[in-house]
mmCIF file of C-alpha atoms and ligand atoms in Angstrom:
data_model
loop_
_atom_site.group_PDB
_atom_site.id
_atom_site.type_symbol
_atom_site.label_atom_id
_atom_site.label_comp_id
_atom_site.label_asym_id
_atom_site.label_seq_id
_atom_site.Cartn_x
_atom_site.Cartn_y
_atom_site.Cartn_z
ATOM 1 C CA UNK A 1 7.103 -17.927 34.855
ATOM 2 C CA UNK A 2 6.978 -14.959 37.364
ATOM 3 C CA UNK A 3 10.641 -14.060 36.888
ATOM 4 C CA UNK A 4 11.688 -11.949 33.658
ATOM 5 C CA UNK A 5 12.161 -14.287 30.814
ATOM 6 C CA UNK A 6 15.074 -15.088 28.937
ATOM 7 C CA UNK A 7 14.115 -13.541 25.441
ATOM 8 C CA UNK A 8 11.609 -10.806 24.976
ATOM 9 C CA UNK A 9 10.126 -8.219 22.403
ATOM 10 C CA UNK A 10 9.564 -4.599 23.664
ATOM 11 C CA UNK A 11 6.508 -3.160 21.991
ATOM 12 C CA UNK A 12 5.545 0.572 22.199
ATOM 13 C CA UNK A 13 1.745 0.995 22.333
ATOM 14 C CA UNK A 14 2.122 4.612 22.150
ATOM 15 C CA UNK A 15 3.461 4.162 18.572
ATOM 16 C CA UNK A 16 0.505 1.957 17.735
ATOM 17 C CA UNK A 17 -1.698 4.999 19.041
ATOM 18 C CA UNK A 18 0.224 7.604 16.886
ATOM 19 C CA UNK A 19 0.004 5.231 13.522
ATOM 20 C CA UNK A 20 -3.800 4.686 14.317
ATOM 21 C CA UNK A 21 -4.334 8.424 14.494
ATOM 22 C CA UNK A 22 -2.243 8.897 11.104
ATOM 23 C CA UNK A 23 -4.527 6.112 9.502
ATOM 24 C CA UNK A 24 -7.523 7.880 10.770
ATOM 25 C CA UNK A 25 -6.415 11.168 9.346
ATOM 26 C CA UNK A 26 -5.633 9.318 5.755
ATOM 27 C CA UNK A 27 -9.068 7.412 5.933
ATOM 28 C CA UNK A 28 -10.861 10.926 6.333
ATOM 29 C CA UNK A 29 -14.602 9.771 6.656
ATOM 30 C CA UNK A 30 -14.135 6.169 6.458
ATOM 31 C CA UNK A 31 -14.245 3.731 9.432
ATOM 32 C CA UNK A 32 -11.109 2.196 10.793
ATOM 33 C CA UNK A 33 -11.207 -1.201 11.304
ATOM 34 C CA UNK A 34 -7.955 -2.752 12.589
ATOM 35 C CA UNK A 35 -6.551 -6.030 11.552
ATOM 36 C CA UNK A 36 -5.199 -8.375 14.616
ATOM 37 C CA UNK A 37 -4.901 -11.753 12.615
ATOM 38 C CA UNK A 38 -1.824 -13.692 13.001
ATOM 39 C CA UNK A 39 -1.296 -13.150 16.605
ATOM 40 C CA UNK A 40 -1.786 -9.378 16.193
ATOM 41 C CA UNK A 41 0.937 -9.420 13.367
ATOM 42 C CA UNK A 42 3.152 -11.110 15.979
ATOM 43 C CA UNK A 43 2.756 -8.425 18.535
ATOM 44 C CA UNK A 44 0.172 -10.281 20.632
ATOM 45 C CA UNK A 45 -3.456 -10.463 19.658
ATOM 46 C CA UNK A 46 -5.144 -9.887 22.930
ATOM 47 C CA UNK A 47 -2.913 -6.756 24.012
ATOM 48 C CA UNK A 48 -3.215 -5.326 20.490
ATOM 49 C CA UNK A 49 -6.919 -6.015 20.519
ATOM 50 C CA UNK A 50 -7.071 -4.088 23.954
ATOM 51 C CA UNK A 51 -5.196 -1.240 22.644
ATOM 52 C CA UNK A 52 -6.925 -0.681 19.358
ATOM 53 C CA UNK A 53 -10.153 -0.870 20.943
ATOM 54 C CA UNK A 54 -8.902 2.147 23.282
ATOM 55 C CA UNK A 55 -7.924 3.749 20.326
ATOM 56 C CA UNK A 56 -11.288 3.983 18.947
ATOM 57 C CA UNK A 57 -11.200 1.178 16.170
ATOM 58 C CA UNK A 58 -14.598 0.534 14.925
ATOM 59 C CA UNK A 59 -13.847 -3.276 14.783
ATOM 60 C CA UNK A 60 -11.252 -5.939 14.924
ATOM 61 C CA UNK A 61 -10.894 -8.427 12.094
ATOM 62 C CA UNK A 62 -9.072 -11.744 12.403
ATOM 63 C CA UNK A 63 -8.703 -14.840 10.745
ATOM 64 C CA UNK A 64 -7.820 -16.992 13.899
ATOM 65 C CA UNK A 65 -10.605 -18.413 15.954
ATOM 66 C CA UNK A 66 -8.498 -19.024 19.179
ATOM 67 C CA UNK A 67 -7.062 -15.480 19.266
ATOM 68 C CA UNK A 68 -10.462 -13.989 18.702
ATOM 69 C CA UNK A 69 -11.864 -15.872 21.585
ATOM 70 C CA UNK A 70 -9.089 -14.981 23.809
ATOM 71 C CA UNK A 71 -9.475 -11.145 23.007
ATOM 72 C CA UNK A 72 -13.185 -11.954 24.025
ATOM 73 C CA UNK A 73 -12.226 -13.463 27.464
ATOM 74 C CA UNK A 74 -9.913 -10.655 28.044
ATOM 75 C CA UNK A 75 -12.729 -8.269 28.181
ATOM 76 C CA UNK A 76 -12.514 -7.026 24.637
ATOM 77 C CA UNK A 77 -15.978 -5.722 24.156
ATOM 78 C CA UNK A 78 -16.252 -4.389 20.793
ATOM 79 C CA UNK A 79 -17.088 -5.883 17.480
ATOM 80 C CA UNK A 80 -14.939 -9.056 16.282
ATOM 81 C CA UNK A 81 -15.371 -10.057 12.728
ATOM 82 C CA UNK A 82 -13.852 -13.318 11.382
ATOM 83 C CA UNK A 83 -11.876 -13.024 7.895
ATOM 84 C CA UNK A 84 -12.549 -17.016 7.634
ATOM 85 C CA UNK A 85 -10.317 -19.687 9.191
ATOM 86 C CA UNK A 86 -13.244 -21.708 10.174
ATOM 87 C CA UNK A 87 -15.597 -24.618 8.706
ATOM 88 C CA UNK A 88 -19.725 -23.958 8.248
ATOM 89 C CA UNK A 89 -20.161 -26.363 11.639
ATOM 90 C CA UNK A 90 -17.917 -24.031 13.583
ATOM 91 C CA UNK A 91 -20.381 -20.731 12.960
ATOM 92 C CA UNK A 92 -22.306 -21.956 16.068
ATOM 93 C CA UNK A 93 -19.163 -21.626 18.158
ATOM 94 C CA UNK A 94 -18.485 -18.029 16.768
ATOM 95 C CA UNK A 95 -22.067 -16.763 17.489
ATOM 96 C CA UNK A 96 -21.701 -18.206 21.054
ATOM 97 C CA UNK A 97 -18.522 -16.069 21.460
ATOM 98 C CA UNK A 98 -20.152 -12.921 19.893
ATOM 99 C CA UNK A 99 -17.549 -12.966 16.870
ATOM 100 C CA UNK A 100 -19.056 -12.211 13.505
ATOM 101 C CA UNK A 101 -18.838 -14.702 10.934
ATOM 102 C CA UNK A 102 -17.858 -14.039 7.247
ATOM 103 C CA UNK A 103 -19.503 -16.323 4.684
ATOM 104 C CA UNK A 104 -19.053 -16.556 0.681
ATOM 105 C CA UNK A 105 -21.119 -19.754 -0.112
ATOM 106 C CA UNK A 106 -24.295 -21.405 0.128
ATOM 107 C CA UNK A 107 -22.993 -24.065 2.980
ATOM 108 C CA UNK A 108 -21.930 -21.004 5.013
ATOM 109 C CA UNK A 109 -25.226 -19.114 4.428
ATOM 110 C CA UNK A 110 -27.182 -22.381 5.339
ATOM 111 C CA UNK A 111 -24.942 -23.018 8.402
ATOM 112 C CA UNK A 112 -25.597 -19.459 9.620
ATOM 113 C CA UNK A 113 -29.184 -19.449 8.858
ATOM 114 C CA UNK A 114 -29.789 -22.645 10.882
ATOM 115 C CA UNK A 115 -27.659 -21.156 13.870
ATOM 116 C CA UNK A 116 -30.158 -18.189 13.945
ATOM 117 C CA UNK A 117 -32.882 -20.625 13.809
ATOM 118 C CA UNK A 118 -32.093 -22.843 16.583
ATOM 119 C CA UNK A 119 -30.662 -19.857 18.618
ATOM 120 C CA UNK A 120 -33.958 -17.686 17.886
ATOM 121 C CA UNK A 121 -31.848 -14.737 17.138
ATOM 122 C CA UNK A 122 -31.010 -12.375 14.628
ATOM 123 C CA UNK A 123 -27.105 -13.511 13.343
ATOM 124 C CA UNK A 124 -25.109 -10.733 11.591
ATOM 125 C CA UNK A 125 -22.735 -11.646 8.698
ATOM 126 C CA UNK A 126 -20.233 -10.203 6.406
ATOM 127 C CA UNK A 127 -20.025 -11.516 2.895
ATOM 128 C CA UNK A 128 -16.535 -11.656 1.300
ATOM 129 C CA UNK A 129 -16.195 -11.185 -2.185
ATOM 130 C CA UNK A 130 -13.404 -12.304 -4.403
ATOM 131 C CA UNK A 131 -12.616 -9.592 -6.824
ATOM 132 C CA UNK A 132 -9.389 -11.040 -8.251
ATOM 133 C CA UNK A 133 -7.122 -12.244 -5.576
ATOM 134 C CA UNK A 134 -8.262 -15.855 -5.994
ATOM 135 C CA UNK A 135 -8.229 -16.754 -2.627
ATOM 136 C CA UNK A 136 -11.443 -16.730 -0.530
ATOM 137 C CA UNK A 137 -14.700 -15.130 -1.259
ATOM 138 C CA UNK A 138 -17.664 -15.544 -3.336
ATOM 139 C CA UNK A 139 -16.685 -14.688 -7.106
ATOM 140 C CA UNK A 140 -17.510 -11.025 -7.837
ATOM 141 C CA UNK A 141 -19.502 -12.130 -10.727
ATOM 142 C CA UNK A 142 -21.966 -14.224 -8.529
ATOM 143 C CA UNK A 143 -21.921 -12.004 -5.754
ATOM 144 C CA UNK A 144 -24.947 -9.871 -6.521
ATOM 145 C CA UNK A 145 -27.209 -13.085 -6.497
ATOM 146 C CA UNK A 146 -25.475 -14.367 -3.113
ATOM 147 C CA UNK A 147 -25.993 -11.199 -1.274
ATOM 148 C CA UNK A 148 -29.593 -11.507 -2.528
ATOM 149 C CA UNK A 149 -30.129 -14.878 -1.137
ATOM 150 C CA UNK A 150 -28.424 -13.557 2.110
ATOM 151 C CA UNK A 151 -30.307 -10.665 2.584
ATOM 152 C CA UNK A 152 -33.746 -12.835 1.879
ATOM 153 C CA UNK A 153 -32.766 -14.919 4.978
ATOM 154 C CA UNK A 154 -35.406 -13.498 7.541
ATOM 155 C CA UNK A 155 -32.954 -14.143 10.656
ATOM 156 C CA UNK A 156 -29.844 -13.121 8.870
ATOM 157 C CA UNK A 157 -28.678 -9.216 8.836
ATOM 158 C CA UNK A 158 -25.853 -8.486 6.196
ATOM 159 C CA UNK A 159 -23.885 -6.148 8.070
ATOM 160 C CA UNK A 160 -21.253 -5.809 5.870
ATOM 161 C CA UNK A 161 -19.579 -6.716 2.708
ATOM 162 C CA UNK A 162 -15.727 -6.395 1.572
ATOM 163 C CA UNK A 163 -13.156 -7.691 -0.523
ATOM 164 C CA UNK A 164 -9.363 -7.897 -0.449
ATOM 165 C CA UNK A 165 -6.918 -6.271 -3.195
ATOM 166 C CA UNK A 166 -3.474 -6.178 -1.373
ATOM 167 C CA UNK A 167 -0.548 -5.203 -3.603
ATOM 168 C CA UNK A 168 3.258 -4.404 -2.881
ATOM 169 C CA UNK A 169 4.306 -2.661 -6.271
ATOM 170 C CA UNK A 170 3.277 -0.507 -9.180
ATOM 171 C CA UNK A 171 1.877 -3.506 -11.046
ATOM 172 C CA UNK A 172 -0.051 -4.751 -8.070
ATOM 173 C CA UNK A 173 -1.200 -1.286 -7.690
ATOM 174 C CA UNK A 174 -2.805 -1.213 -11.269
ATOM 175 C CA UNK A 175 -4.280 -4.852 -10.657
ATOM 176 C CA UNK A 176 -5.975 -3.670 -7.613
ATOM 177 C CA UNK A 177 -7.361 -0.384 -9.298
ATOM 178 C CA UNK A 178 -8.759 -2.213 -12.205
ATOM 179 C CA UNK A 179 -10.224 -4.897 -9.907
ATOM 180 C CA UNK A 180 -11.565 -2.558 -7.379
ATOM 181 C CA UNK A 181 -13.900 -1.190 -10.349
ATOM 182 C CA UNK A 182 -15.534 -4.759 -10.202
ATOM 183 C CA UNK A 183 -16.456 -4.568 -6.585
ATOM 184 C CA UNK A 184 -17.405 -0.691 -6.987
ATOM 185 C CA UNK A 185 -20.185 -1.787 -9.552
ATOM 186 C CA UNK A 186 -21.244 -4.712 -7.490
ATOM 187 C CA UNK A 187 -22.013 -2.263 -4.602
ATOM 188 C CA UNK A 188 -23.941 0.155 -7.004
ATOM 189 C CA UNK A 189 -25.951 -3.041 -8.185
ATOM 190 C CA UNK A 190 -26.747 -3.998 -4.619
ATOM 191 C CA UNK A 191 -27.849 -0.525 -3.971
ATOM 192 C CA UNK A 192 -30.074 -0.697 -6.995
ATOM 193 C CA UNK A 193 -31.592 -4.089 -5.325
ATOM 194 C CA UNK A 194 -32.077 -2.079 -2.033
ATOM 195 C CA UNK A 195 -29.303 -3.857 -0.142
ATOM 196 C CA UNK A 196 -27.236 -1.513 1.837
ATOM 197 C CA UNK A 197 -24.972 -3.189 4.225
ATOM 198 C CA UNK A 198 -24.006 -1.203 7.046
ATOM 199 C CA UNK A 199 -20.087 -1.559 6.200
ATOM 200 C CA UNK A 200 -18.436 -1.911 3.049
ATOM 201 C CA UNK A 201 -14.547 -2.109 2.768
ATOM 202 C CA UNK A 202 -11.975 -2.719 0.166
ATOM 203 C CA UNK A 203 -8.439 -1.357 1.126
ATOM 204 C CA UNK A 204 -5.981 -2.327 3.561
ATOM 205 C CA UNK A 205 -2.774 -0.790 4.077
ATOM 206 C CA UNK A 206 -1.328 -0.299 0.631
ATOM 207 C CA UNK A 207 -4.482 0.957 -1.269
ATOM 208 C CA UNK A 208 -4.906 3.550 1.874
ATOM 209 C CA UNK A 209 -1.537 4.820 1.754
ATOM 210 C CA UNK A 210 -1.312 4.755 -2.035
ATOM 211 C CA UNK A 211 -4.435 6.969 -1.773
ATOM 212 C CA UNK A 212 -6.627 4.967 -4.270
ATOM 213 C CA UNK A 213 -10.236 6.279 -4.953
ATOM 214 C CA UNK A 214 -12.677 4.610 -2.524
ATOM 215 C CA UNK A 215 -16.415 4.639 -2.518
ATOM 216 C CA UNK A 216 -16.554 2.192 0.524
ATOM 217 C CA UNK A 217 -17.264 3.527 3.922
ATOM 218 C CA UNK A 218 -14.562 1.506 6.040
ATOM 219 C CA UNK A 219 -10.642 0.468 5.592
ATOM 220 C CA UNK A 220 -9.305 -2.554 7.473
ATOM 221 C CA UNK A 221 -5.538 -1.889 8.365
ATOM 222 C CA UNK A 222 -2.820 -3.813 9.683
ATOM 223 C CA UNK A 223 0.447 -3.429 8.390
ATOM 224 C CA UNK A 224 0.584 0.413 9.004
ATOM 225 C CA UNK A 225 -0.757 0.166 12.282
ATOM 226 C CA UNK A 226 2.042 -1.763 13.211
ATOM 227 C CA UNK A 227 4.648 0.482 11.514
ATOM 228 C CA UNK A 228 5.301 -2.347 8.745
ATOM 229 C CA UNK A 229 5.803 -0.656 5.347
ATOM 230 C CA UNK A 230 3.342 -2.564 2.844
ATOM 231 C CA UNK A 231 4.872 -0.501 -0.187
ATOM 232 C CA UNK A 232 8.421 0.276 -1.284
ATOM 233 C CA UNK A 233 9.190 3.730 0.360
ATOM 234 C CA UNK A 234 9.481 5.056 -3.227
ATOM 235 C CA UNK A 235 5.870 4.093 -4.117
ATOM 236 C CA UNK A 236 4.250 6.415 -1.363
ATOM 237 C CA UNK A 237 5.145 7.918 1.822
ATOM 238 C CA UNK A 238 5.002 6.128 4.831
ATOM 239 C CA UNK A 239 7.236 8.267 6.998
ATOM 240 C CA UNK A 240 4.745 9.157 9.154
ATOM 241 C CA UNK A 241 4.402 5.589 10.457
ATOM 242 C CA UNK A 242 6.564 4.402 13.386
ATOM 243 C CA UNK A 243 7.607 0.600 14.080
ATOM 244 C CA UNK A 244 6.077 -0.366 17.132
ATOM 245 C CA UNK A 245 8.727 -3.018 18.051
ATOM 246 C CA UNK A 246 11.429 -0.832 19.899
ATOM 247 C CA UNK A 247 13.388 -3.831 20.668
ATOM 248 C CA UNK A 248 13.993 -7.724 20.830
ATOM 249 C CA UNK A 249 16.220 -8.577 23.425
ATOM 250 C CA UNK A 250 17.534 -11.439 25.365
ATOM 251 C CA UNK A 251 19.941 -12.658 28.020
ATOM 252 C CA UNK A 252 22.952 -14.834 27.466
ATOM 253 C CA UNK A 253 22.065 -17.997 29.316
ATOM 254 C CA UNK A 254 25.372 -19.478 29.207
ATOM 255 C CA UNK A 255 28.693 -18.748 28.149
ATOM 256 C CA UNK A 256 31.179 -21.449 27.158
ATOM 257 C CA UNK A 257 34.874 -21.526 26.775
ATOM 258 C CA UNK A 258 36.203 -24.237 24.400
ATOM 259 C CA UNK A 259 39.816 -25.078 23.835
ATOM 260 C CA UNK A 260 41.211 -25.984 20.361
ATOM 261 C CA UNK A 261 39.616 -29.112 18.433
ATOM 262 C CA UNK A 262 37.147 -28.957 15.659
ATOM 263 C CA UNK A 263 34.158 -27.026 15.758
ATOM 264 C CA UNK A 264 30.800 -29.105 15.895
ATOM 265 C CA UNK A 265 29.670 -29.890 12.472
ATOM 266 C CA UNK A 266 26.862 -32.065 12.811
ATOM 267 C CA UNK A 267 23.997 -31.792 10.086
ATOM 268 C CA UNK A 268 22.049 -29.469 10.132
ATOM 269 C CA UNK A 269 23.742 -27.825 12.751
ATOM 270 C CA UNK A 270 26.973 -26.494 11.764
ATOM 271 C CA UNK A 271 28.504 -24.402 14.578
ATOM 272 C CA UNK A 272 31.352 -22.195 13.482
ATOM 273 C CA UNK A 273 34.706 -22.600 15.079
ATOM 274 C CA UNK A 274 34.820 -20.144 18.302
ATOM 275 C CA UNK A 275 36.592 -20.357 21.574
ATOM 276 C CA UNK A 276 34.253 -18.333 23.528
ATOM 277 C CA UNK A 277 30.549 -18.790 22.888
ATOM 278 C CA UNK A 278 27.209 -17.434 24.091
ATOM 279 C CA UNK A 279 23.784 -19.043 23.766
ATOM 280 C CA UNK A 280 20.308 -17.378 23.590
ATOM 281 C CA UNK A 281 17.180 -18.946 24.342
ATOM 282 C CA UNK A 282 15.773 -18.242 20.915
ATOM 283 C CA UNK A 283 15.662 -21.239 18.072
ATOM 284 C CA UNK A 284 14.125 -22.348 14.828
ATOM 285 C CA UNK A 285 10.960 -23.283 16.932
ATOM 286 C CA UNK A 286 10.850 -19.385 17.574
ATOM 287 C CA UNK A 287 11.237 -18.258 14.039
ATOM 288 C CA UNK A 288 14.904 -18.151 14.284
ATOM 289 C CA UNK A 289 16.471 -19.230 11.098
ATOM 290 C CA UNK A 290 19.881 -19.208 9.322
ATOM 291 C CA UNK A 291 20.939 -16.611 7.205
ATOM 292 C CA UNK A 292 19.310 -17.311 3.792
ATOM 293 C CA UNK A 293 21.808 -15.335 1.724
ATOM 294 C CA UNK A 294 24.909 -16.542 3.548
ATOM 295 C CA UNK A 295 25.524 -13.030 4.693
ATOM 296 C CA UNK A 296 26.812 -12.763 8.392
ATOM 297 C CA UNK A 297 24.097 -12.315 10.976
ATOM 298 C CA UNK A 298 25.053 -10.710 14.289
ATOM 299 C CA UNK A 299 23.456 -9.733 17.493
ATOM 300 C CA UNK A 300 24.915 -6.889 19.870
ATOM 301 C CA UNK A 301 26.545 -7.600 23.284
ATOM 302 C CA UNK A 302 28.429 -5.084 25.246
ATOM 303 C CA UNK A 303 27.576 -2.909 22.626
ATOM 304 C CA UNK A 304 29.704 -5.099 19.951
ATOM 305 C CA UNK A 305 28.552 -7.175 17.282
ATOM 306 C CA UNK A 306 28.503 -11.107 18.221
ATOM 307 C CA UNK A 307 28.525 -13.110 14.878
ATOM 308 C CA UNK A 308 25.606 -15.903 14.903
ATOM 309 C CA UNK A 309 27.532 -19.169 14.513
ATOM 310 C CA UNK A 310 24.576 -21.767 15.188
ATOM 311 C CA UNK A 311 20.937 -22.125 15.109
ATOM 312 C CA UNK A 312 18.937 -24.896 16.476
ATOM 313 C CA UNK A 313 15.426 -25.773 17.797
ATOM 314 C CA UNK A 314 15.427 -23.846 20.807
ATOM 315 C CA UNK A 315 18.883 -22.225 21.060
ATOM 316 C CA UNK A 316 21.298 -19.597 19.243
ATOM 317 C CA UNK A 317 24.827 -19.692 19.417
ATOM 318 C CA UNK A 318 26.773 -16.550 19.107
ATOM 319 C CA UNK A 319 30.864 -16.097 18.914
ATOM 320 C CA UNK A 320 31.986 -14.068 21.826
ATOM 321 C CA UNK A 321 35.936 -14.372 20.545
ATOM 322 C CA UNK A 322 35.921 -10.491 20.167
ATOM 323 C CA UNK A 323 33.738 -9.847 23.698
ATOM 324 C CA UNK A 324 35.954 -11.818 26.079
ATOM 325 C CA UNK A 325 34.368 -10.184 29.130
ATOM 326 C CA UNK A 326 30.939 -10.940 28.208
ATOM 327 C CA UNK A 327 29.120 -13.043 31.248
ATOM 328 C CA UNK A 328 26.040 -15.218 31.365
ATOM 329 C CA UNK A 329 23.259 -13.040 31.942
ATOM 330 C CA UNK A 330 24.455 -10.162 29.958
ATOM 331 C CA UNK A 331 21.691 -8.400 28.022
ATOM 332 C CA UNK A 332 21.671 -9.282 24.061
ATOM 333 C CA UNK A 333 20.419 -7.026 21.721
ATOM 334 C CA UNK A 334 18.800 -8.744 18.500
ATOM 335 C CA UNK A 335 16.617 -5.495 17.625
ATOM 336 C CA UNK A 336 17.597 -2.205 18.663
ATOM 337 C CA UNK A 337 20.490 0.119 19.400
ATOM 338 C CA UNK A 338 23.536 -0.033 21.656
ATOM 339 C CA UNK A 339 26.064 2.391 21.808
ATOM 340 C CA UNK A 340 27.015 3.142 18.204
ATOM 341 C CA UNK A 341 25.675 -0.131 16.713
ATOM 342 C CA UNK A 342 21.941 -1.149 15.878
ATOM 343 C CA UNK A 343 20.320 -3.869 14.322
ATOM 344 C CA UNK A 344 16.769 -3.499 12.709
ATOM 345 C CA UNK A 345 13.637 -5.400 12.047
ATOM 346 C CA UNK A 346 14.874 -4.783 8.137
ATOM 347 C CA UNK A 347 18.124 -6.355 9.059
ATOM 348 C CA UNK A 348 16.549 -9.653 9.897
ATOM 349 C CA UNK A 349 14.246 -9.435 6.933
ATOM 350 C CA UNK A 350 17.213 -9.177 4.679
ATOM 351 C CA UNK A 351 19.281 -11.861 6.335
ATOM 352 C CA UNK A 352 16.282 -13.958 5.945
ATOM 353 C CA UNK A 353 15.312 -12.970 2.691
ATOM 354 C CA UNK A 354 11.897 -12.031 3.631
ATOM 355 C CA UNK A 355 9.739 -9.133 4.312
ATOM 356 C CA UNK A 356 9.745 -7.243 7.908
ATOM 357 C CA UNK A 357 6.057 -8.340 8.141
ATOM 358 C CA UNK A 358 7.106 -12.203 7.967
ATOM 359 C CA UNK A 359 9.725 -11.629 10.505
ATOM 360 C CA UNK A 360 7.053 -9.868 12.697
ATOM 361 C CA UNK A 361 4.818 -12.750 12.685
ATOM 362 C CA UNK A 362 7.494 -15.274 12.767
ATOM 363 C CA UNK A 363 10.295 -14.126 15.125
ATOM 364 C CA UNK A 364 8.468 -11.646 17.166
ATOM 365 C CA UNK A 365 5.382 -13.603 17.318
ATOM 366 C CA UNK A 366 6.373 -16.358 19.868
ATOM 367 C CA UNK A 367 8.321 -14.597 22.387
ATOM 368 C CA UNK A 368 7.265 -12.775 25.351
ATOM 369 C CA UNK A 369 6.112 -9.432 25.134
ATOM 370 C CA UNK A 370 6.935 -6.089 27.095
ATOM 371 C CA UNK A 371 4.435 -3.503 26.535
ATOM 372 C CA UNK A 372 5.414 -0.081 27.080
ATOM 373 C CA UNK A 373 2.781 2.711 27.266
ATOM 374 C CA UNK A 374 0.280 0.028 27.800
ATOM 375 C CA UNK A 375 -1.953 2.130 30.456
ATOM 376 C CA UNK A 376 -1.885 5.131 28.016
ATOM 377 C CA UNK A 377 -5.311 6.541 27.526
ATOM 378 C CA UNK A 378 -6.775 8.875 24.998
HETATM 379 C C1 PLP B 1 -5.033 -8.579 6.324
HETATM 380 C C2 PLP B 1 -6.108 -8.008 5.777
HETATM 381 C C3 PLP B 1 -6.156 -6.908 5.706
HETATM 382 C C4 PLP B 1 -5.133 -5.720 6.120
HETATM 383 O O1 PLP B 1 -4.080 -5.752 5.301
HETATM 384 P P1 PLP B 1 -2.717 -4.722 5.659
HETATM 385 O O2 PLP B 1 -2.034 -4.899 4.521
HETATM 386 O O3 PLP B 1 -1.992 -5.651 6.728
HETATM 387 O O4 PLP B 1 -3.123 -3.472 6.096
HETATM 388 C C5 PLP B 1 -7.440 -6.174 5.174
HETATM 389 N N1 PLP B 1 -8.623 -6.817 4.781
HETATM 390 C C6 PLP B 1 -8.547 -8.398 4.742
HETATM 391 C C7 PLP B 1 -9.217 -9.164 3.931
HETATM 392 C C8 PLP B 1 -7.172 -8.883 5.330
HETATM 393 O O5 PLP B 1 -7.140 -10.105 5.250
#
């Protein structure tokens, strides 16, 4: 489409750059790797990748092969490391697209060695260690032996080793700190074996913000770069980070006038009764939902709240009973400020009963992006 979209999110890349600088300050001597998984946390993987590369990120990490290839095809030239998200037989494709695979078991190692052999080149890999998250990775107790096997492969270069210990509260912080000790011991044991990967990494946003001790040489950051708080505000000061989403907006694609009668009740769509309604092109398919907690949700039209009365697959219906002068084409603010009123990402998170991160990935992820300050250079 060449005309402006009916619904769009406004993303401030200057805020991303300021957040990157603040992460760099907190990281001290550690390298900063940007996490661009989940479509750049909803903000658009390709444009975010470009911006982070301009900011000077050491590399970009993602778990989505299509998004990584899209970034490459868009001219992102720096290191792109895959967290996972593929089978061993896809490693050849990754290497072909200059993406660095993560491996965590013998099948992955055998596949990488096979690719190196058939392509006649050195293949760099990262090892992912499971230090307690119990998701993806070679168990920390088996990691020393696995790293030795990787190092012994003549055409494999062990470029990095990392683990993931994210947390969101004080209990999690204790868990992360204890499990970090296991990874720390592993790195010491590897050093004793003469294995020194270029990159070692444990902390993401929560560990960096909490200032947990760290003997690795890199951090991999997502949430803080996007101005999403990984911890409750009392757990650590996140005040130096700004949300990079400045607005979610739409234009009314239709205004309806209804006279008397019963409001539509056709399960699962229950439209509240309103004489005047407005329609926004944003629906369940875009991550829109009904209120999880039964609290009224609203958007702003002409500076006033317009309650949401129905959510369907492609459309959201609002009541314009109190805003009679509203017309098709009027701007609708779903996130942002208008006159004295405002709606925030946090409001949607509370209505949906989820985290702001989940709102960013689901609700902002699918709509058109308008980037401000995209041309900013450092
Ligand atoms: C997503 C991810 C990160 C970044 O986490 P944030 O909390 O968003 O900073 C770091 N490491 C791994 C392995 C990840 O998957």
